[in-house]
Amino acid sequence: MDRFSEIRAFVAVAELGSFVAAAERLELSRAMVTKLVAALENRLGARLMHRTTRKLSLTEAGETYLAQAGSLLAELDELDARLSHGASEPVGRLRLSAPVSFGMRYLGAIIGGFHQRHPRIEVELNLNDRRVDLVEEGFDLALRVSNLTDSTLVARRLAQIRDLVAASPDYLARHGTPRHPAELAEHQCLLYALTAQPNIWDYRGPDGSQDKVRVKGALRANNGDVLTDAAVHGMGIVLQPRFLLEKALADGSLVPVLQEYDWHCLDLSVVYPVRRHVPGKVRVFVEYLHEFFNS
């Protein structure tokens, strides 16, 4: 049997979790897909899938094989498409992961502009505040708002994003305006659950000294928009990236506090797996992102 047909059948079954769904995608019979996957396992001498009447799951060997096979097929598809079109214009499907709130504000415009420049690239966007595993989950690249430490990925910084502390006029009228970060310990604060220590807020003073304050609050959430909306409704003081707060600051439903102090400053970066050859679709999207945020 054709080796690439075996690989393509395995990847389809693994991604869709079903031999029937894989057969529909590949326009083959279920029996043929089953035969191709079995042939691949026989050739490798390893079991790639656990099969029961109710559930299909990958073995450890299957997880490892899928991570590499998916990238291999994506590069092969891109090469085939480029040659069949007789042009060097990148083509194919680009799978992108990004944080929810950031993506909702920026990525519609970014992807729209990118599509005008590269109409042969189809973008599949997944908004998720969870830090996805690019290789294991089959993403080509991801946008991250954090200070990166993962050395297994290629990272390119696009911009810096500063955090800001804010509260509603109503909350401040009822509870007073803090004049020093230490006073936040006596206030209701809205906690972002996806940080390592949601109740510890780091800051830098006007003299350059660094310190932290332990805060508390009645709401902890994994989404900054929810926390911002709760702050607008007077529930407490919020610490979030400035881009999340801009609308509320502009209409006066939130006001900044402790502006003489510097809070978190995070990098907006695009990351993608280390590969011997970076696919053209990834390269041109990274270049477009850099142009968008630095123009």
PDB file of C-alpha atoms in Angstrom:
ATOM      1  CA  MET A   1       0.000   0.000   0.000  1.00  0.00           C
ATOM      2  CA  ASP A   2       1.000   3.627  -0.479  1.00  0.00           C
ATOM      3  CA  ARG A   3       2.777   4.794   2.662  1.00  0.00           C
ATOM      4  CA  PHE A   4       1.318   8.302   2.544  1.00  0.00           C
ATOM      5  CA  SER A   5      -2.209   6.890   2.206  1.00  0.00           C
ATOM      6  CA  GLU A   6      -1.616   4.918   5.396  1.00  0.00           C
ATOM      7  CA  ILE A   7      -0.345   8.003   7.209  1.00  0.00           C
ATOM      8  CA  ARG A   8      -3.189  10.160   5.921  1.00  0.00           C
ATOM      9  CA  ALA A   9      -5.764   7.602   7.085  1.00  0.00           C
ATOM     10  CA  PHE A  10      -4.198   7.379  10.542  1.00  0.00           C
ATOM     11  CA  VAL A  11      -4.063  11.181  10.958  1.00  0.00           C
ATOM     12  CA  ALA A  12      -7.688  11.546   9.880  1.00  0.00           C
ATOM     13  CA  VAL A  13      -8.879   8.886  12.337  1.00  0.00           C
ATOM     14  CA  ALA A  14      -6.784  10.366  15.158  1.00  0.00           C
ATOM     15  CA  GLU A  15      -8.004  13.929  14.547  1.00  0.00           C
ATOM     16  CA  LEU A  16     -11.675  13.015  14.134  1.00  0.00           C
ATOM     17  CA  GLY A  17     -11.774  10.195  16.680  1.00  0.00           C
ATOM     18  CA  SER A  18     -13.746   7.983  14.331  1.00  0.00           C
ATOM     19  CA  PHE A  19     -13.119   5.620  11.433  1.00  0.00           C
ATOM     20  CA  VAL A  20     -16.485   6.572   9.940  1.00  0.00           C
ATOM     21  CA  ALA A  21     -15.752  10.305  10.028  1.00  0.00           C
ATOM     22  CA  ALA A  22     -12.267   9.708   8.631  1.00  0.00           C
ATOM     23  CA  ALA A  23     -13.731   7.662   5.776  1.00  0.00           C
ATOM     24  CA  GLU A  24     -16.089  10.529   4.917  1.00  0.00           C
ATOM     25  CA  ARG A  25     -13.251  13.080   4.939  1.00  0.00           C
ATOM     26  CA  LEU A  26     -11.022  10.893   2.767  1.00  0.00           C
ATOM     27  CA  GLU A  27     -13.894   9.726   0.536  1.00  0.00           C
ATOM     28  CA  LEU A  28     -13.032   6.092   1.188  1.00  0.00           C
ATOM     29  CA  SER A  29     -14.942   3.173   2.645  1.00  0.00           C
ATOM     30  CA  ARG A  30     -14.671   2.518   6.366  1.00  0.00           C
ATOM     31  CA  ALA A  31     -13.175  -0.877   5.566  1.00  0.00           C
ATOM     32  CA  MET A  32     -10.422   0.722   3.482  1.00  0.00           C
ATOM     33  CA  VAL A  33      -9.545   3.231   6.230  1.00  0.00           C
ATOM     34  CA  THR A  34      -9.384   0.387   8.748  1.00  0.00           C
ATOM     35  CA  LYS A  35      -7.151  -1.591   6.372  1.00  0.00           C
ATOM     36  CA  LEU A  36      -4.796   1.390   5.859  1.00  0.00           C
ATOM     37  CA  VAL A  37      -4.375   2.015   9.580  1.00  0.00           C
ATOM     38  CA  ALA A  38      -3.780  -1.687  10.221  1.00  0.00           C
ATOM     39  CA  ALA A  39      -1.158  -1.754   7.459  1.00  0.00           C
ATOM     40  CA  LEU A  40       0.621   1.227   9.033  1.00  0.00           C
ATOM     41  CA  GLU A  41       0.683  -0.462  12.445  1.00  0.00           C
ATOM     42  CA  ASN A  42       2.010  -3.686  10.882  1.00  0.00           C
ATOM     43  CA  ARG A  43       4.731  -1.820   9.020  1.00  0.00           C
ATOM     44  CA  LEU A  44       5.799   0.063  12.151  1.00  0.00           C
ATOM     45  CA  GLY A  45       5.457  -2.966  14.398  1.00  0.00           C
ATOM     46  CA  ALA A  46       3.626  -0.813  16.961  1.00  0.00           C
ATOM     47  CA  ARG A  47       0.037  -0.408  18.092  1.00  0.00           C
ATOM     48  CA  LEU A  48      -1.055   3.183  17.495  1.00  0.00           C
ATOM     49  CA  MET A  49      -4.668   3.061  18.685  1.00  0.00           C
ATOM     50  CA  HIS A  50      -6.793   1.466  21.360  1.00  0.00           C
ATOM     51  CA  ARG A  51     -10.126   0.472  19.820  1.00  0.00           C
ATOM     52  CA  THR A  52     -13.325  -0.445  21.657  1.00  0.00           C
ATOM     53  CA  THR A  53     -16.954  -0.390  20.561  1.00  0.00           C
ATOM     54  CA  ARG A  54     -17.451   2.901  22.418  1.00  0.00           C
ATOM     55  CA  LYS A  55     -14.150   4.726  22.322  1.00  0.00           C
ATOM     56  CA  LEU A  56     -11.013   5.212  20.261  1.00  0.00           C
ATOM     57  CA  SER A  57      -7.821   6.551  21.837  1.00  0.00           C
ATOM     58  CA  LEU A  58      -4.165   6.816  20.891  1.00  0.00           C
ATOM     59  CA  THR A  59      -1.410   4.826  22.508  1.00  0.00           C
ATOM     60  CA  GLU A  60       1.756   6.602  23.590  1.00  0.00           C
ATOM     61  CA  ALA A  61       3.342   5.516  20.296  1.00  0.00           C
ATOM     62  CA  GLY A  62       0.291   6.854  18.451  1.00  0.00           C
ATOM     63  CA  GLU A  63       0.561  10.256  20.151  1.00  0.00           C
ATOM     64  CA  THR A  64       4.229  10.488  19.192  1.00  0.00           C
ATOM     65  CA  TYR A  65       3.583   9.425  15.612  1.00  0.00           C
ATOM     66  CA  LEU A  66       0.653  11.824  15.193  1.00  0.00           C
ATOM     67  CA  ALA A  67       2.719  14.822  16.305  1.00  0.00           C
ATOM     68  CA  GLN A  68       5.238  14.269  13.511  1.00  0.00           C
ATOM     69  CA  ALA A  69       2.929  12.815  10.874  1.00  0.00           C
ATOM     70  CA  GLY A  70       0.530  15.776  10.991  1.00  0.00           C
ATOM     71  CA  SER A  71       3.339  18.240  10.296  1.00  0.00           C
ATOM     72  CA  LEU A  72       4.715  16.030   7.528  1.00  0.00           C
ATOM     73  CA  LEU A  73       1.364  15.853   5.734  1.00  0.00           C
ATOM     74  CA  ALA A  74       0.789  19.596   6.093  1.00  0.00           C
ATOM     75  CA  GLU A  75       4.136  20.343   4.441  1.00  0.00           C
ATOM     76  CA  LEU A  76       3.476  17.785   1.707  1.00  0.00           C
ATOM     77  CA  ASP A  77       0.033  19.278   1.004  1.00  0.00           C
ATOM     78  CA  GLU A  78       1.536  22.753   0.793  1.00  0.00           C
ATOM     79  CA  LEU A  79       4.216  21.574  -1.627  1.00  0.00           C
ATOM     80  CA  ASP A  80       1.661  19.790  -3.817  1.00  0.00           C
ATOM     81  CA  ALA A  81      -0.596  22.841  -3.876  1.00  0.00           C
ATOM     82  CA  ARG A  82       2.211  25.222  -4.733  1.00  0.00           C
ATOM     83  CA  LEU A  83       3.436  23.079  -7.614  1.00  0.00           C
ATOM     84  CA  SER A  84      -0.057  22.390  -8.914  1.00  0.00           C
ATOM     85  CA  HIS A  85      -0.753  26.117  -9.032  1.00  0.00           C
ATOM     86  CA  GLY A  86       2.572  26.717 -10.754  1.00  0.00           C
ATOM     87  CA  ALA A  87       3.387  29.573  -8.394  1.00  0.00           C
ATOM     88  CA  SER A  88       5.434  30.336  -5.309  1.00  0.00           C
ATOM     89  CA  GLU A  89       2.445  31.863  -3.484  1.00  0.00           C
ATOM     90  CA  PRO A  90       1.926  29.987  -0.172  1.00  0.00           C
ATOM     91  CA  VAL A  91      -1.284  28.004   0.072  1.00  0.00           C
ATOM     92  CA  GLY A  92      -2.992  25.649   2.487  1.00  0.00           C
ATOM     93  CA  ARG A  93      -4.730  25.706   5.862  1.00  0.00           C
ATOM     94  CA  LEU A  94      -3.135  27.668   8.706  1.00  0.00           C
ATOM     95  CA  ARG A  95      -4.227  26.557  12.197  1.00  0.00           C
ATOM     96  CA  LEU A  96      -3.877  29.396  14.695  1.00  0.00           C
ATOM     97  CA  SER A  97      -4.491  29.545  18.456  1.00  0.00           C
ATOM     98  CA  ALA A  98      -4.932  32.813  20.374  1.00  0.00           C
ATOM     99  CA  PRO A  99      -6.293  34.124  23.693  1.00  0.00           C
ATOM    100  CA  VAL A 100     -10.036  34.785  23.654  1.00  0.00           C
ATOM    101  CA  SER A 101     -10.204  38.479  24.576  1.00  0.00           C
ATOM    102  CA  PHE A 102      -7.225  39.467  22.455  1.00  0.00           C
ATOM    103  CA  GLY A 103      -8.503  37.501  19.487  1.00  0.00           C
ATOM    104  CA  MET A 104     -11.971  39.031  19.652  1.00  0.00           C
ATOM    105  CA  ARG A 105     -10.525  42.540  19.495  1.00  0.00           C
ATOM    106  CA  TYR A 106      -7.790  42.178  16.910  1.00  0.00           C
ATOM    107  CA  LEU A 107      -7.838  39.001  14.873  1.00  0.00           C
ATOM    108  CA  GLY A 108     -10.863  39.702  12.687  1.00  0.00           C
ATOM    109  CA  ALA A 109      -9.084  42.728  11.241  1.00  0.00           C
ATOM    110  CA  ILE A 110      -5.719  40.973  11.079  1.00  0.00           C
ATOM    111  CA  ILE A 111      -7.004  37.866   9.322  1.00  0.00           C
ATOM    112  CA  GLY A 112      -9.138  39.962   6.972  1.00  0.00           C
ATOM    113  CA  GLY A 113      -6.137  42.004   5.865  1.00  0.00           C
ATOM    114  CA  PHE A 114      -3.978  38.895   5.610  1.00  0.00           C
ATOM    115  CA  HIS A 115      -6.570  37.165   3.415  1.00  0.00           C
ATOM    116  CA  GLN A 116      -6.525  40.052   0.954  1.00  0.00           C
ATOM    117  CA  ARG A 117      -2.789  39.622   0.581  1.00  0.00           C
ATOM    118  CA  HIS A 118      -2.714  35.800   0.601  1.00  0.00           C
ATOM    119  CA  PRO A 119      -6.134  34.575  -0.604  1.00  0.00           C
ATOM    120  CA  ARG A 120      -4.935  30.988  -1.101  1.00  0.00           C
ATOM    121  CA  ILE A 121      -4.305  30.502   2.622  1.00  0.00           C
ATOM    122  CA  GLU A 122      -7.288  29.332   4.664  1.00  0.00           C
ATOM    123  CA  VAL A 123      -7.081  30.286   8.367  1.00  0.00           C
ATOM    124  CA  GLU A 124      -8.588  28.061  11.052  1.00  0.00           C
ATOM    125  CA  LEU A 125      -8.710  30.099  14.283  1.00  0.00           C
ATOM    126  CA  ASN A 126      -9.155  28.628  17.753  1.00  0.00           C
ATOM    127  CA  LEU A 127      -9.680  31.104  20.614  1.00  0.00           C
ATOM    128  CA  ASN A 128      -8.652  29.580  23.912  1.00  0.00           C
ATOM    129  CA  ASP A 129      -7.065  31.050  27.032  1.00  0.00           C
ATOM    130  CA  ARG A 130      -5.518  27.668  27.776  1.00  0.00           C
ATOM    131  CA  ARG A 131      -1.901  27.346  26.628  1.00  0.00           C
ATOM    132  CA  VAL A 132      -2.227  24.753  23.879  1.00  0.00           C
ATOM    133  CA  ASP A 133       0.480  22.274  22.932  1.00  0.00           C
ATOM    134  CA  LEU A 134       1.159  23.273  19.324  1.00  0.00           C
ATOM    135  CA  VAL A 135       2.735  20.005  18.224  1.00  0.00           C
ATOM    136  CA  GLU A 136       0.412  17.623  20.043  1.00  0.00           C
ATOM    137  CA  GLU A 137      -2.748  19.511  19.064  1.00  0.00           C
ATOM    138  CA  GLY A 138      -1.708  20.215  15.484  1.00  0.00           C
ATOM    139  CA  PHE A 139      -1.467  24.019  15.488  1.00  0.00           C
ATOM    140  CA  ASP A 140       0.857  25.820  13.099  1.00  0.00           C
ATOM    141  CA  LEU A 141       1.373  28.780  15.412  1.00  0.00           C
ATOM    142  CA  ALA A 142      -0.085  30.626  18.389  1.00  0.00           C
ATOM    143  CA  LEU A 143      -0.291  34.145  19.752  1.00  0.00           C
ATOM    144  CA  ARG A 144       0.571  34.464  23.425  1.00  0.00           C
ATOM    145  CA  VAL A 145       0.365  37.338  25.883  1.00  0.00           C
ATOM    146  CA  SER A 146       2.979  36.367  28.469  1.00  0.00           C
ATOM    147  CA  ASN A 147       6.652  36.455  29.257  1.00  0.00           C
ATOM    148  CA  LEU A 148       7.770  33.297  27.471  1.00  0.00           C
ATOM    149  CA  THR A 149      10.094  30.728  28.983  1.00  0.00           C
ATOM    150  CA  ASP A 150       9.451  27.745  26.672  1.00  0.00           C
ATOM    151  CA  SER A 151      12.643  27.146  24.672  1.00  0.00           C
ATOM    152  CA  THR A 152      11.110  24.349  22.557  1.00  0.00           C
ATOM    153  CA  LEU A 153       9.305  26.893  20.352  1.00  0.00           C
ATOM    154  CA  VAL A 154      10.448  29.616  17.993  1.00  0.00           C
ATOM    155  CA  ALA A 155       9.158  32.930  19.388  1.00  0.00           C
ATOM    156  CA  ARG A 156       8.996  36.389  17.833  1.00  0.00           C
ATOM    157  CA  ARG A 157       7.973  39.334  19.976  1.00  0.00           C
ATOM    158  CA  LEU A 158       5.423  41.599  18.308  1.00  0.00           C
ATOM    159  CA  ALA A 159       4.628  44.201  20.958  1.00  0.00           C
ATOM    160  CA  GLN A 160       4.537  44.949  24.670  1.00  0.00           C
ATOM    161  CA  ILE A 161       1.256  45.004  26.556  1.00  0.00           C
ATOM    162  CA  ARG A 162       1.010  46.922  29.826  1.00  0.00           C
ATOM    163  CA  ASP A 163      -1.399  46.158  32.630  1.00  0.00           C
ATOM    164  CA  LEU A 164      -3.452  48.826  34.350  1.00  0.00           C
ATOM    165  CA  VAL A 165      -5.329  48.992  37.662  1.00  0.00           C
ATOM    166  CA  ALA A 166      -8.850  50.450  37.449  1.00  0.00           C
ATOM    167  CA  ALA A 167     -12.190  50.612  39.239  1.00  0.00           C
ATOM    168  CA  SER A 168     -15.624  52.136  38.707  1.00  0.00           C
ATOM    169  CA  PRO A 169     -16.400  55.618  40.095  1.00  0.00           C
ATOM    170  CA  ASP A 170     -19.190  54.003  42.143  1.00  0.00           C
ATOM    171  CA  TYR A 171     -16.840  51.512  43.797  1.00  0.00           C
ATOM    172  CA  LEU A 172     -14.309  54.231  44.638  1.00  0.00           C
ATOM    173  CA  ALA A 173     -17.035  56.471  46.061  1.00  0.00           C
ATOM    174  CA  ARG A 174     -18.153  53.658  48.359  1.00  0.00           C
ATOM    175  CA  HIS A 175     -14.761  52.283  49.380  1.00  0.00           C
ATOM    176  CA  GLY A 176     -12.267  55.071  48.802  1.00  0.00           C
ATOM    177  CA  THR A 177      -9.414  55.404  46.316  1.00  0.00           C
ATOM    178  CA  PRO A 178      -6.189  53.562  47.205  1.00  0.00           C
ATOM    179  CA  ARG A 179      -3.149  55.834  47.298  1.00  0.00           C
ATOM    180  CA  HIS A 180      -0.531  53.097  47.615  1.00  0.00           C
ATOM    181  CA  PRO A 181      -0.519  49.498  46.296  1.00  0.00           C
ATOM    182  CA  ALA A 182      -0.351  48.168  49.876  1.00  0.00           C
ATOM    183  CA  GLU A 183      -3.859  49.556  50.426  1.00  0.00           C
ATOM    184  CA  LEU A 184      -5.209  47.125  47.799  1.00  0.00           C
ATOM    185  CA  ALA A 185      -5.050  44.430  50.484  1.00  0.00           C
ATOM    186  CA  GLU A 186      -8.049  46.127  52.149  1.00  0.00           C
ATOM    187  CA  HIS A 187     -10.114  46.303  48.943  1.00  0.00           C
ATOM    188  CA  GLN A 188     -12.150  43.866  46.892  1.00  0.00           C
ATOM    189  CA  CYS A 189      -9.955  42.870  43.921  1.00  0.00           C
ATOM    190  CA  LEU A 190     -10.936  40.839  40.871  1.00  0.00           C
ATOM    191  CA  LEU A 191      -8.567  37.940  40.297  1.00  0.00           C
ATOM    192  CA  TYR A 192      -7.400  36.490  36.980  1.00  0.00           C
ATOM    193  CA  ALA A 193      -7.263  32.733  37.470  1.00  0.00           C
ATOM    194  CA  LEU A 194      -4.773  31.861  34.716  1.00  0.00           C
ATOM    195  CA  THR A 195      -1.785  33.589  36.339  1.00  0.00           C
ATOM    196  CA  ALA A 196       0.547  31.549  38.525  1.00  0.00           C
ATOM    197  CA  GLN A 197      -0.515  33.496  41.655  1.00  0.00           C
ATOM    198  CA  PRO A 198      -3.806  35.305  41.035  1.00  0.00           C
ATOM    199  CA  ASN A 199      -3.814  36.947  44.465  1.00  0.00           C
ATOM    200  CA  ILE A 200      -0.270  38.372  44.197  1.00  0.00           C
ATOM    201  CA  TRP A 201       0.049  41.638  42.246  1.00  0.00           C
ATOM    202  CA  ASP A 202       3.604  42.768  41.444  1.00  0.00           C
ATOM    203  CA  TYR A 203       4.457  46.424  40.899  1.00  0.00           C
ATOM    204  CA  ARG A 204       7.335  48.855  40.477  1.00  0.00           C
ATOM    205  CA  GLY A 205       7.351  52.116  42.407  1.00  0.00           C
ATOM    206  CA  PRO A 206       8.205  55.601  41.088  1.00  0.00           C
ATOM    207  CA  ASP A 207      11.723  55.185  42.508  1.00  0.00           C
ATOM    208  CA  GLY A 208      12.232  51.922  40.600  1.00  0.00           C
ATOM    209  CA  SER A 209      11.834  49.637  43.610  1.00  0.00           C
ATOM    210  CA  GLN A 210       9.894  46.426  43.120  1.00  0.00           C
ATOM    211  CA  ASP A 211       7.347  44.986  45.524  1.00  0.00           C
ATOM    212  CA  LYS A 212       4.136  42.961  45.628  1.00  0.00           C
ATOM    213  CA  VAL A 213       0.808  43.030  47.422  1.00  0.00           C
ATOM    214  CA  ARG A 214      -1.424  40.139  48.414  1.00  0.00           C
ATOM    215  CA  VAL A 215      -5.006  40.865  47.377  1.00  0.00           C
ATOM    216  CA  LYS A 216      -8.374  39.172  47.874  1.00  0.00           C
ATOM    217  CA  GLY A 217     -11.765  39.283  46.240  1.00  0.00           C
ATOM    218  CA  ALA A 218     -15.119  37.613  45.715  1.00  0.00           C
ATOM    219  CA  LEU A 219     -14.545  36.824  42.029  1.00  0.00           C
ATOM    220  CA  ARG A 220     -11.852  34.749  40.376  1.00  0.00           C
ATOM    221  CA  ALA A 221     -12.256  34.096  36.627  1.00  0.00           C
ATOM    222  CA  ASN A 222     -10.216  32.815  33.694  1.00  0.00           C
ATOM    223  CA  ASN A 223     -11.349  35.592  31.341  1.00  0.00           C
ATOM    224  CA  GLY A 224     -10.346  39.248  31.486  1.00  0.00           C
ATOM    225  CA  ASP A 225     -13.519  40.550  29.849  1.00  0.00           C
ATOM    226  CA  VAL A 226     -15.627  39.055  32.631  1.00  0.00           C
ATOM    227  CA  LEU A 227     -13.427  40.677  35.269  1.00  0.00           C
ATOM    228  CA  THR A 228     -13.542  44.013  33.463  1.00  0.00           C
ATOM    229  CA  ASP A 229     -17.342  43.888  33.249  1.00  0.00           C
ATOM    230  CA  ALA A 230     -17.557  43.036  36.957  1.00  0.00           C
ATOM    231  CA  ALA A 231     -15.368  46.059  37.718  1.00  0.00           C
ATOM    232  CA  VAL A 232     -17.637  48.288  35.609  1.00  0.00           C
ATOM    233  CA  HIS A 233     -20.551  47.096  37.757  1.00  0.00           C
ATOM    234  CA  GLY A 234     -18.762  48.103  40.943  1.00  0.00           C
ATOM    235  CA  MET A 235     -17.644  44.711  42.217  1.00  0.00           C
ATOM    236  CA  GLY A 236     -14.025  45.631  42.821  1.00  0.00           C
ATOM    237  CA  ILE A 237     -10.660  46.740  41.508  1.00  0.00           C
ATOM    238  CA  VAL A 238      -9.313  45.058  38.387  1.00  0.00           C
ATOM    239  CA  LEU A 239      -5.774  44.541  37.054  1.00  0.00           C
ATOM    240  CA  GLN A 240      -5.879  43.760  33.333  1.00  0.00           C
ATOM    241  CA  PRO A 241      -4.082  44.619  30.069  1.00  0.00           C
ATOM    242  CA  ARG A 242      -4.800  48.149  28.922  1.00  0.00           C
ATOM    243  CA  PHE A 243      -6.412  46.974  25.662  1.00  0.00           C
ATOM    244  CA  LEU A 244      -9.161  45.229  27.650  1.00  0.00           C
ATOM    245  CA  LEU A 245      -9.951  48.372  29.627  1.00  0.00           C
ATOM    246  CA  GLU A 246      -9.770  51.021  26.882  1.00  0.00           C
ATOM    247  CA  LYS A 247     -13.490  51.179  26.059  1.00  0.00           C
ATOM    248  CA  ALA A 248     -14.548  51.412  29.714  1.00  0.00           C
ATOM    249  CA  LEU A 249     -11.886  54.042  30.400  1.00  0.00           C
ATOM    250  CA  ALA A 250     -13.003  56.066  27.389  1.00  0.00           C
ATOM    251  CA  ASP A 251     -16.659  56.193  28.442  1.00  0.00           C
ATOM    252  CA  GLY A 252     -15.828  56.790  32.114  1.00  0.00           C
ATOM    253  CA  SER A 253     -17.302  53.566  33.472  1.00  0.00           C
ATOM    254  CA  LEU A 254     -13.814  52.769  34.797  1.00  0.00           C
ATOM    255  CA  VAL A 255     -11.123  55.139  36.015  1.00  0.00           C
ATOM    256  CA  PRO A 256      -7.442  54.291  36.440  1.00  0.00           C
ATOM    257  CA  VAL A 257      -5.925  54.216  39.913  1.00  0.00           C
ATOM    258  CA  LEU A 258      -2.327  54.101  41.148  1.00  0.00           C
ATOM    259  CA  GLN A 259      -1.094  55.370  37.780  1.00  0.00           C
ATOM    260  CA  GLU A 260       2.295  56.390  39.170  1.00  0.00           C
ATOM    261  CA  TYR A 261       3.096  52.691  39.668  1.00  0.00           C
ATOM    262  CA  ASP A 262       4.083  50.248  36.918  1.00  0.00           C
ATOM    263  CA  TRP A 263       2.291  46.922  36.894  1.00  0.00           C
ATOM    264  CA  HIS A 264       2.808  43.854  34.714  1.00  0.00           C
ATOM    265  CA  CYS A 265       4.331  44.383  31.306  1.00  0.00           C
ATOM    266  CA  LEU A 266       3.836  41.329  29.107  1.00  0.00           C
ATOM    267  CA  ASP A 267       5.055  40.457  25.638  1.00  0.00           C
ATOM    268  CA  LEU A 268       2.699  39.756  22.769  1.00  0.00           C
ATOM    269  CA  SER A 269       4.524  37.034  20.841  1.00  0.00           C
ATOM    270  CA  VAL A 270       3.855  34.645  18.019  1.00  0.00           C
ATOM    271  CA  VAL A 271       5.248  31.143  18.566  1.00  0.00           C
ATOM    272  CA  TYR A 272       5.585  28.133  16.303  1.00  0.00           C
ATOM    273  CA  PRO A 273       7.316  24.742  16.448  1.00  0.00           C
ATOM    274  CA  VAL A 274      10.963  24.345  15.585  1.00  0.00           C
ATOM    275  CA  ARG A 275      11.169  22.859  12.101  1.00  0.00           C
ATOM    276  CA  ARG A 276      13.914  22.307   9.595  1.00  0.00           C
ATOM    277  CA  HIS A 277      11.884  24.207   7.014  1.00  0.00           C
ATOM    278  CA  VAL A 278       9.281  26.757   8.140  1.00  0.00           C
ATOM    279  CA  PRO A 279       6.178  26.355   5.919  1.00  0.00           C
ATOM    280  CA  GLY A 280       5.524  29.317   3.655  1.00  0.00           C
ATOM    281  CA  LYS A 281       2.053  29.867   5.123  1.00  0.00           C
ATOM    282  CA  VAL A 282       3.577  30.254   8.601  1.00  0.00           C
ATOM    283  CA  ARG A 283       6.383  32.500   7.407  1.00  0.00           C
ATOM    284  CA  VAL A 284       4.112  34.966   5.605  1.00  0.00           C
ATOM    285  CA  PHE A 285       1.621  35.126   8.501  1.00  0.00           C
ATOM    286  CA  VAL A 286       4.396  35.861  10.997  1.00  0.00           C
ATOM    287  CA  GLU A 287       5.687  38.587   8.684  1.00  0.00           C
ATOM    288  CA  TYR A 288       2.195  40.068   8.377  1.00  0.00           C
ATOM    289  CA  LEU A 289       1.742  40.099  12.175  1.00  0.00           C
ATOM    290  CA  HIS A 290       5.046  41.887  12.635  1.00  0.00           C
ATOM    291  CA  GLU A 291       4.059  44.455  10.023  1.00  0.00           C
ATOM    292  CA  PHE A 292       0.620  44.980  11.611  1.00  0.00           C
ATOM    293  CA  PHE A 293       1.925  45.621  15.123  1.00  0.00           C
ATOM    294  CA  ASN A 294       4.950  47.678  14.098  1.00  0.00           C
ATOM    295  CA  SER A 295       3.519  49.921  11.369  1.00  0.00           C
TER     296      SER A 295
END
